[in-house]
Every structure is written in C-alpha cells, then in structure tokens.
PDB file of C-alpha atoms in Angstrom:
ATOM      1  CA  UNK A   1      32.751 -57.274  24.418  1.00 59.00           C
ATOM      2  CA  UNK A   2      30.210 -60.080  23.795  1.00 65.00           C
ATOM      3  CA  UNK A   3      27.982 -60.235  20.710  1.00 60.00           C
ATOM      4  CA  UNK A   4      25.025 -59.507  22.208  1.00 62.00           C
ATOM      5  CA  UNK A   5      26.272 -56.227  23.002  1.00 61.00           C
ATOM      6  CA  UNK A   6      28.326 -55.830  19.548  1.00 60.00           C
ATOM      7  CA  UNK A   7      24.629 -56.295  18.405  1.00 59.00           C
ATOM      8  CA  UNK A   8      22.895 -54.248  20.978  1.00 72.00           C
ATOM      9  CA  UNK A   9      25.116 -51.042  19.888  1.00 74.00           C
ATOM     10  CA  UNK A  10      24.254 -51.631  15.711  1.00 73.00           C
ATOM     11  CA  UNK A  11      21.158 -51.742  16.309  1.00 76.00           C
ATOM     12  CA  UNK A  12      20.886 -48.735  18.502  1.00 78.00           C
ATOM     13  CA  UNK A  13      23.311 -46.685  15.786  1.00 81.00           C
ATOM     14  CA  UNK A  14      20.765 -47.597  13.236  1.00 77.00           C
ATOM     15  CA  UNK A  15      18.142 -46.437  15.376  1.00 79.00           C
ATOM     16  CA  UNK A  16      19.559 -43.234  15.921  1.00 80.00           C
ATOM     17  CA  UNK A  17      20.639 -42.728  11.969  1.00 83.00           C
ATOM     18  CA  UNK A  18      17.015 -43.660  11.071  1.00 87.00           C
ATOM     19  CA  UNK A  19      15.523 -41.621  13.637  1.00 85.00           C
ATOM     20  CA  UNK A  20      17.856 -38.656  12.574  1.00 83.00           C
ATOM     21  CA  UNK A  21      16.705 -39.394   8.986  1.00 84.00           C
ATOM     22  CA  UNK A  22      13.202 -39.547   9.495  1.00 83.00           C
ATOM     23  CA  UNK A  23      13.464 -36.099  11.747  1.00 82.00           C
ATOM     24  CA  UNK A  24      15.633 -34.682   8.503  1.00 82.00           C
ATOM     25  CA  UNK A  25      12.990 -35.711   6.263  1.00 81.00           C
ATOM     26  CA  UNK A  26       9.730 -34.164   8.290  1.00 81.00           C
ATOM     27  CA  UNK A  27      11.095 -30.760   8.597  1.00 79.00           C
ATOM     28  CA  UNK A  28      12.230 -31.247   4.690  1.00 81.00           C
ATOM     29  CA  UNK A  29       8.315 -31.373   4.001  1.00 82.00           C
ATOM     30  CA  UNK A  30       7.276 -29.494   6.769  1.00 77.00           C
ATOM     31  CA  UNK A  31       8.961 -26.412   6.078  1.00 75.00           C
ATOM     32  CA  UNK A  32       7.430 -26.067   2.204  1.00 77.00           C
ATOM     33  CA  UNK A  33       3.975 -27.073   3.832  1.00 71.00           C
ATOM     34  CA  UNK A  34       4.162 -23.943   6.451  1.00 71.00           C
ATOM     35  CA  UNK A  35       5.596 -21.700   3.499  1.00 70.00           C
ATOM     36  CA  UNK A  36       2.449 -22.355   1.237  1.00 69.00           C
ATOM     37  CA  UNK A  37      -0.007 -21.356   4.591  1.00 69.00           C
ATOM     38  CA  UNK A  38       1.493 -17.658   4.214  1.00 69.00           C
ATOM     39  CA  UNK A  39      -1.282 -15.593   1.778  1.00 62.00           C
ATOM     40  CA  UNK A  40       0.616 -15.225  -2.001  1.00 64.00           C
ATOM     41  CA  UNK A  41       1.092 -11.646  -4.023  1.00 64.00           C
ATOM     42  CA  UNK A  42      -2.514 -12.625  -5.506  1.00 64.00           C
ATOM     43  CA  UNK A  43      -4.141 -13.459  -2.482  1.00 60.00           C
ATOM     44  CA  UNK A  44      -2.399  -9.639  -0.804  1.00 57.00           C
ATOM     45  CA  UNK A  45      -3.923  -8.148  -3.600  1.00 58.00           C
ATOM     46  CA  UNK A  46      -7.498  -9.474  -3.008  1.00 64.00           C
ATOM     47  CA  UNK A  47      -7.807  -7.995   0.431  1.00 68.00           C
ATOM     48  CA  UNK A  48      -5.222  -7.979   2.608  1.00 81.00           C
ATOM     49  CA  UNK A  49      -4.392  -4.555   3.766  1.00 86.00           C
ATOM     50  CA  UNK A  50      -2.045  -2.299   2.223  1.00 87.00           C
ATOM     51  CA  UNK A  51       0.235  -0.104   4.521  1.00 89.00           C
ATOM     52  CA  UNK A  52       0.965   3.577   2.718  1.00 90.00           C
ATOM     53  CA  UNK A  53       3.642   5.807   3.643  1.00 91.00           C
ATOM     54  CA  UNK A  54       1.919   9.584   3.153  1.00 92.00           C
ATOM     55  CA  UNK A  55       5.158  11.588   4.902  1.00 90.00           C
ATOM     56  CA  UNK A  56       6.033  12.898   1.635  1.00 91.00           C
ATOM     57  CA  UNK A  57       2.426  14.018   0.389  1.00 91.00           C
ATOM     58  CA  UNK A  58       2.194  17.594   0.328  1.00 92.00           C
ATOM     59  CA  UNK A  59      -0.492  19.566   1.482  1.00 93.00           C
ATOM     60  CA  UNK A  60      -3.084  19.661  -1.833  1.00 91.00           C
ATOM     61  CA  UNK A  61      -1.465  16.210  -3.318  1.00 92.00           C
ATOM     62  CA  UNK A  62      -3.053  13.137  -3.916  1.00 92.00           C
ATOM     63  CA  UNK A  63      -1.575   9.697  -4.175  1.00 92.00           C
ATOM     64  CA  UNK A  64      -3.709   6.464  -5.148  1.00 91.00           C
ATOM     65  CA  UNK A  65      -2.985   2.966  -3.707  1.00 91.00           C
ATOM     66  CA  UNK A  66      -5.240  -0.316  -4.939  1.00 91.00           C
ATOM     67  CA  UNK A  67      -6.453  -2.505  -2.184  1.00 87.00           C
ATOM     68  CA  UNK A  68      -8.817  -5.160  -3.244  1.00 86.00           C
ATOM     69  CA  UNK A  69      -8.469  -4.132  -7.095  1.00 86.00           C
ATOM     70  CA  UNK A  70     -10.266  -1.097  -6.218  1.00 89.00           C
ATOM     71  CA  UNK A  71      -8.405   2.485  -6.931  1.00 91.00           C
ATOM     72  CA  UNK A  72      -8.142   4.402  -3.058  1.00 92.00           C
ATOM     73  CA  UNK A  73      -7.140   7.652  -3.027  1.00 92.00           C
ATOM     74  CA  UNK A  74      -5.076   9.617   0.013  1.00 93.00           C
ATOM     75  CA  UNK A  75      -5.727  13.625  -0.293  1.00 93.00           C
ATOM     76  CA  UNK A  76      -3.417  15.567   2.218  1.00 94.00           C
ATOM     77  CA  UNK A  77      -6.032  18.659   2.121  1.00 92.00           C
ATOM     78  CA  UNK A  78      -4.830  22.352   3.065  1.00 92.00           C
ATOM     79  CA  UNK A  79      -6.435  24.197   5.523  1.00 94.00           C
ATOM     80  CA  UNK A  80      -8.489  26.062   2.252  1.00 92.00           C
ATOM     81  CA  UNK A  81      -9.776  22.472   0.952  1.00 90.00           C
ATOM     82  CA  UNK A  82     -10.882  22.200   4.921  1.00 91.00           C
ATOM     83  CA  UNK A  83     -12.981  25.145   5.223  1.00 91.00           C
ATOM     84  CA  UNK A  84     -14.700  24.446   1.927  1.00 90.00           C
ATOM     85  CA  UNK A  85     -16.563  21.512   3.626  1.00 89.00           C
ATOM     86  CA  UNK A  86     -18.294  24.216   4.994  1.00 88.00           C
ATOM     87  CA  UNK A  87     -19.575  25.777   2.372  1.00 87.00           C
ATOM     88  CA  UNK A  88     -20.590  22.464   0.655  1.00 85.00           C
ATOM     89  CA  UNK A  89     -23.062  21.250   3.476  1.00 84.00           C
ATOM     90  CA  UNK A  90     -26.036  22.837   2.393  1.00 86.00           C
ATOM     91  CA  UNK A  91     -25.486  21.719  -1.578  1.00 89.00           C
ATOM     92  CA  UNK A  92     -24.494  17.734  -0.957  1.00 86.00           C
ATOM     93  CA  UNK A  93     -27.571  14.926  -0.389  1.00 84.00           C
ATOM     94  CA  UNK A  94     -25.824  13.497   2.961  1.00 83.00           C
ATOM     95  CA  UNK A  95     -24.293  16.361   4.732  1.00 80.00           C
ATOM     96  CA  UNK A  96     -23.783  13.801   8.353  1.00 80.00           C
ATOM     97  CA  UNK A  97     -22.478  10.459   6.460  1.00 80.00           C
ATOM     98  CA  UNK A  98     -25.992   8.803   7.759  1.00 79.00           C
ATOM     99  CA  UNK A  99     -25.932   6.683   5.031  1.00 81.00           C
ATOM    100  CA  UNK A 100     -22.913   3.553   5.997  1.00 77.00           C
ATOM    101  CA  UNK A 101     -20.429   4.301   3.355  1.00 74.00           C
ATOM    102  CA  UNK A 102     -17.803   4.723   5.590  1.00 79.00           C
ATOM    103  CA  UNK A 103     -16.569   3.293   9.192  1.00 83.00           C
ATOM    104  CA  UNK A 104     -18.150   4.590  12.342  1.00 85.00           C
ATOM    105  CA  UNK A 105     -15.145   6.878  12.874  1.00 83.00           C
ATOM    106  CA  UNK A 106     -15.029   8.729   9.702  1.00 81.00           C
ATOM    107  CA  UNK A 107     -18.870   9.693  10.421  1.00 84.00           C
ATOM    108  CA  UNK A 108     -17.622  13.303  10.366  1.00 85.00           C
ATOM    109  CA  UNK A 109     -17.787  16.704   8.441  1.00 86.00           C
ATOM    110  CA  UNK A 110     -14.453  15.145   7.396  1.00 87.00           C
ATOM    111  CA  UNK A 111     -14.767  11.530   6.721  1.00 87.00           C
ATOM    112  CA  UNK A 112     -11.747  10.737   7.644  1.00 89.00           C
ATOM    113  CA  UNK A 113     -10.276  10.200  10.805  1.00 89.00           C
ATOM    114  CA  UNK A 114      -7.404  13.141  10.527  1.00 91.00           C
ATOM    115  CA  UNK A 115      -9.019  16.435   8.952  1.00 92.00           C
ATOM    116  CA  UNK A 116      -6.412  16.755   6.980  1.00 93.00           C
ATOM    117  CA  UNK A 117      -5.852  13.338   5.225  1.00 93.00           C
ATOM    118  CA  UNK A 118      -9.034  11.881   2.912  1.00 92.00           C
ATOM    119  CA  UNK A 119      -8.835   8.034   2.524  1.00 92.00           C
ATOM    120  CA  UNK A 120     -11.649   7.428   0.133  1.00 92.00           C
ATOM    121  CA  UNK A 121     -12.100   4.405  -2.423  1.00 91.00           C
ATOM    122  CA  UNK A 122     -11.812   6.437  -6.326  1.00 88.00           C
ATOM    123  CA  UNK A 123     -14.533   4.896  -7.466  1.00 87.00           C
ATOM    124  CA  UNK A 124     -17.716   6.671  -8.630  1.00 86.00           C
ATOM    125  CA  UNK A 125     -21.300   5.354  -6.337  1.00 82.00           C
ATOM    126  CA  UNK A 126     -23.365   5.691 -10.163  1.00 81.00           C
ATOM    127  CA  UNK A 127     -22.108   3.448 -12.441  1.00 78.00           C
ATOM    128  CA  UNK A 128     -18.367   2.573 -10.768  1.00 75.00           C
ATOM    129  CA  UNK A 129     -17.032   4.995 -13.079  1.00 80.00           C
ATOM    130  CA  UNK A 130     -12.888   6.560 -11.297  1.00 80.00           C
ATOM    131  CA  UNK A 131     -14.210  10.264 -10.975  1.00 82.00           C
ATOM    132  CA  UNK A 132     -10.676  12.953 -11.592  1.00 77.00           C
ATOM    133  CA  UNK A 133      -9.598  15.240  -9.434  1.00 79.00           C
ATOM    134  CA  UNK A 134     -10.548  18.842 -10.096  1.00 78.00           C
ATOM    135  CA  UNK A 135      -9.177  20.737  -7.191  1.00 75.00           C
ATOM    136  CA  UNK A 136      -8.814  24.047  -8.652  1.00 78.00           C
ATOM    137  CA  UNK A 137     -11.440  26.503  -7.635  1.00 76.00           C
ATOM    138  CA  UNK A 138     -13.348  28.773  -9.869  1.00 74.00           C
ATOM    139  CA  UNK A 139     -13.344  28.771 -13.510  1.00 72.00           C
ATOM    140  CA  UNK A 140     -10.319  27.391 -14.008  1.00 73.00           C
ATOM    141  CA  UNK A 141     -10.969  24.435 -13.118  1.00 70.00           C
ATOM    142  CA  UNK A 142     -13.683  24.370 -16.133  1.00 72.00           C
ATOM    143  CA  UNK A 143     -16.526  22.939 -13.781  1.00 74.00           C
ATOM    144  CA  UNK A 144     -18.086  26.344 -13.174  1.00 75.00           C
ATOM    145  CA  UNK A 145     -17.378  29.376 -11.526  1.00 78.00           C
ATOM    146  CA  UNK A 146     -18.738  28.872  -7.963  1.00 80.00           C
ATOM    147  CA  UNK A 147     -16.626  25.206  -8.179  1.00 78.00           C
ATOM    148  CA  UNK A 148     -14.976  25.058  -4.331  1.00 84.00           C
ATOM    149  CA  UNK A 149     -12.952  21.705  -5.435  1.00 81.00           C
ATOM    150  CA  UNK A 150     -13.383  18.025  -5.578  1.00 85.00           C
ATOM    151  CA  UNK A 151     -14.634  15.882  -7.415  1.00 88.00           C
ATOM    152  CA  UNK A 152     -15.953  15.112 -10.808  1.00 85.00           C
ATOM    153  CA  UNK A 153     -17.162  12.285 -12.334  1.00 87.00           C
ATOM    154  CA  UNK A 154     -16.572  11.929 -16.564  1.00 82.00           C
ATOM    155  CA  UNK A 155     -19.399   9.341 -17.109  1.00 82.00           C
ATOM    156  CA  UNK A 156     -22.383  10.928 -16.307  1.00 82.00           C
ATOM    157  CA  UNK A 157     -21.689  14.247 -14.475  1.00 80.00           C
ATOM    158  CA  UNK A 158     -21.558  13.588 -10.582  1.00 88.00           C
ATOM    159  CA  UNK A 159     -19.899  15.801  -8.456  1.00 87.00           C
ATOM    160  CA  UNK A 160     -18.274  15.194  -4.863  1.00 90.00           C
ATOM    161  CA  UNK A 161     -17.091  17.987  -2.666  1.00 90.00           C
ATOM    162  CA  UNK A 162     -13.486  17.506  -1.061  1.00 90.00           C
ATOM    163  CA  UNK A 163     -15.040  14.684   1.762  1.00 89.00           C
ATOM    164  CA  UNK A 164     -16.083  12.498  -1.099  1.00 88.00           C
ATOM    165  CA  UNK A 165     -19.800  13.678  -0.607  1.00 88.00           C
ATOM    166  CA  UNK A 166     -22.144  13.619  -3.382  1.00 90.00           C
ATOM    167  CA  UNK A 167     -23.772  17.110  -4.475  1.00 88.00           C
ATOM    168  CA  UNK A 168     -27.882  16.506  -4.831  1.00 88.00           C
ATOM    169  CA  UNK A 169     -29.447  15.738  -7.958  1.00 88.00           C
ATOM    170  CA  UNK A 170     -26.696  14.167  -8.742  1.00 88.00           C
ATOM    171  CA  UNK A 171     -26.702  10.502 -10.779  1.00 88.00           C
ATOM    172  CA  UNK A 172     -24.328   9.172  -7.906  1.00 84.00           C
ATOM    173  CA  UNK A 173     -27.029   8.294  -4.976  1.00 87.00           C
ATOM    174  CA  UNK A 174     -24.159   7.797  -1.970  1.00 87.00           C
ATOM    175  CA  UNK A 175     -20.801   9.681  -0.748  1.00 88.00           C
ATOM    176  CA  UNK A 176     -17.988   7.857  -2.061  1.00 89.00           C
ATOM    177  CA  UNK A 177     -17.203   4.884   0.131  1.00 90.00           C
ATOM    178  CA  UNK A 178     -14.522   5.259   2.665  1.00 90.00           C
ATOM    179  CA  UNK A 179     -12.712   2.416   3.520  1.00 92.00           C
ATOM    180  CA  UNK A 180     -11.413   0.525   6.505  1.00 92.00           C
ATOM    181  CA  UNK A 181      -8.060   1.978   7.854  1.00 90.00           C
ATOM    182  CA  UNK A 182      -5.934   3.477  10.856  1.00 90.00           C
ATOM    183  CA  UNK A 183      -3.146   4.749  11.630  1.00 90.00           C
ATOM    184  CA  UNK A 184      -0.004   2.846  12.682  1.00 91.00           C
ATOM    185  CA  UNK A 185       2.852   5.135  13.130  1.00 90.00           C
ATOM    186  CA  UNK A 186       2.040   9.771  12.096  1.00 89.00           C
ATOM    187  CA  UNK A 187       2.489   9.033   8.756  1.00 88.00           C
ATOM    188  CA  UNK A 188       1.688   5.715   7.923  1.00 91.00           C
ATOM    189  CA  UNK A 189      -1.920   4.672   7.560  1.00 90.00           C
ATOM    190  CA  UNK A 190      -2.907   0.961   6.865  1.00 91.00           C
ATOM    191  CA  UNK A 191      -5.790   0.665   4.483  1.00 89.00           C
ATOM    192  CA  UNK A 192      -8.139  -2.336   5.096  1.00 85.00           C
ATOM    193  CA  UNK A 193      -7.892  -2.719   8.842  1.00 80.00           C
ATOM    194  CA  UNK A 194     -10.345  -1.016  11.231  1.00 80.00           C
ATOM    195  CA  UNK A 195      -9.063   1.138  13.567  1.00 70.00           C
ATOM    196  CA  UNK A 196      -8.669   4.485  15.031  1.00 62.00           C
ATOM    197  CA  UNK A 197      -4.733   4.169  16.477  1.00 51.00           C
TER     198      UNK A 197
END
C-alpha cells in the first residue's frame, strides 16, 4: 500500500467520523427544538380543546370541565328536564337561539346537538357571575313554586331554563353561550372544536 493511499483512507475515516458527529450533533438539537413546537399544559389550557368522557353521567347529573379558564358544564338531561323546554318557550327572551351564542348546530329547542346532553359555558351573560344548578322542581327547590328547573344566577337574580335560555326581564340579556364541540366517539364529546360528528 503506498502513502498516498495510507493517506487517502485517514482522511476519508475522518470524514466519515466527522460527518457521523456532525449528524449526532443535529438531531441532538433538533430533537429539543421539535419538542418545544408541541403547545405546553399552559398553552392546552388557554384554548386547546378538551376531550370529556360523559359514559358515566347519569341521566339528571352534571359534570363541569374548564376550557379556556372558563367553567363548561355537561347536563345528561332526563326525558322530564326535556319536555320542560316546552313549557319554558313562552317565558324566556330568545325562545329560537336567534341571537349567536351558540354554533349553528345547537340553534335548536335544545341547544345542543344531542337532546339529551347540554354543553353550555357556566358562566352567567350579566355580570360573568357561575349561576348553580337548581334542578329540583317546585318549591323545593326554593326558587318558587311553578320553578320547572335550571338555572339560577346568585348575583343578581337571572334565571335560565334547562337549554341555558334566559327567562325575560331578566338582568342577563343573552342565553348562556354554548360552546364549540362534537362528538368523537357516543360518549365522548370534544369541547372547543366545531363539529357535528
């Protein structure tokens, strides 16, 4: 073997060990680069959308989630929390949704796009007050005797039937806001992406 190709084959071994090195070293920064693109807990919390499991609601139970630091509560309504929408359209200020507090496909007696599930954002239209829950009917639920169940806000009085819709003469001046959402598997809804599937 001459030198020339003694010389020829150190220099192409350092080649390769430098190019090896170098390749080593880019995916070293790379990867920590592409890791920090991916949106943080903080960043999820500010808007990205939050996917609920609601198998385990029972009908007439509520759960609340928080998507973009805002309360949103899930009611699973019985049949009897359905047919008092009924009664309620004559005594709330926007019986049809016309007002855009909610996605074009919760425009409904409902609001929602499953009868039986409510996806509304807990937060009161007045003053941003988190209305409770007062699904009892009647007197016992302390509201007033011809109460069918919803809504009632603590701050100033509002009331919302079981769709989130405001009663008239009511401080509120909208329905409570419905957010974005759909379906991705029977029982699985993702809140903050639009979508009817």
């Amino acid at each position: 073997m001459s030198v020339e190709q003694k010389m020829d084959n150190g220099r192409r071994t350092l080649l390769l060990a430098t190019s090896a090195a170098g390749g080593v070293a880019a995916v070293a920064t790379a990867v920590p680069f592409v890791a920090s693109l991916t949106p943080s807990e903080r960043a999820k919390a500010a808007g990205a959308p939050v996917e609920v499991d609601v198998g385990k609601l029972a009908p007439g139970e509520m759960m609340t989630v928080e998507w973009r630091g805002k309360p949103v509560w899930i009611l699973r309504r019985t049949p009897e929390m359905l047919a008092s929408l009924d009664k309620t359209d004559d005594k709330v200020s926007d019986p049809q949704s016309d007002k855009l507090q909610q996605p074009e496909y919760a425009k409904n007696k409902h609001r929602s796009i499953k009868p039986e599930y409510l996806i509304a954002v807990g937060i009161c239209t007045h003053l941003g007050c988190s209305p409770s829950d007062k699904f009892k009917v009647g007197a016992e639920s302390g509201v007033g005797a011809d109460w069918p169940g919803g809504f009632l806000c603590p701050c100033h009085g509002s009331q919302f039937d079981l769709a989130g819709r405001v009663y008239k003469s009511m401080p509120a001046p909208d329905n409570l806001e419905i957010p974005p959402h759909k379906y991705v598997a029977d029982t699985t809804i993702l809140v903050g992406e639009d979508g009817k599937a």
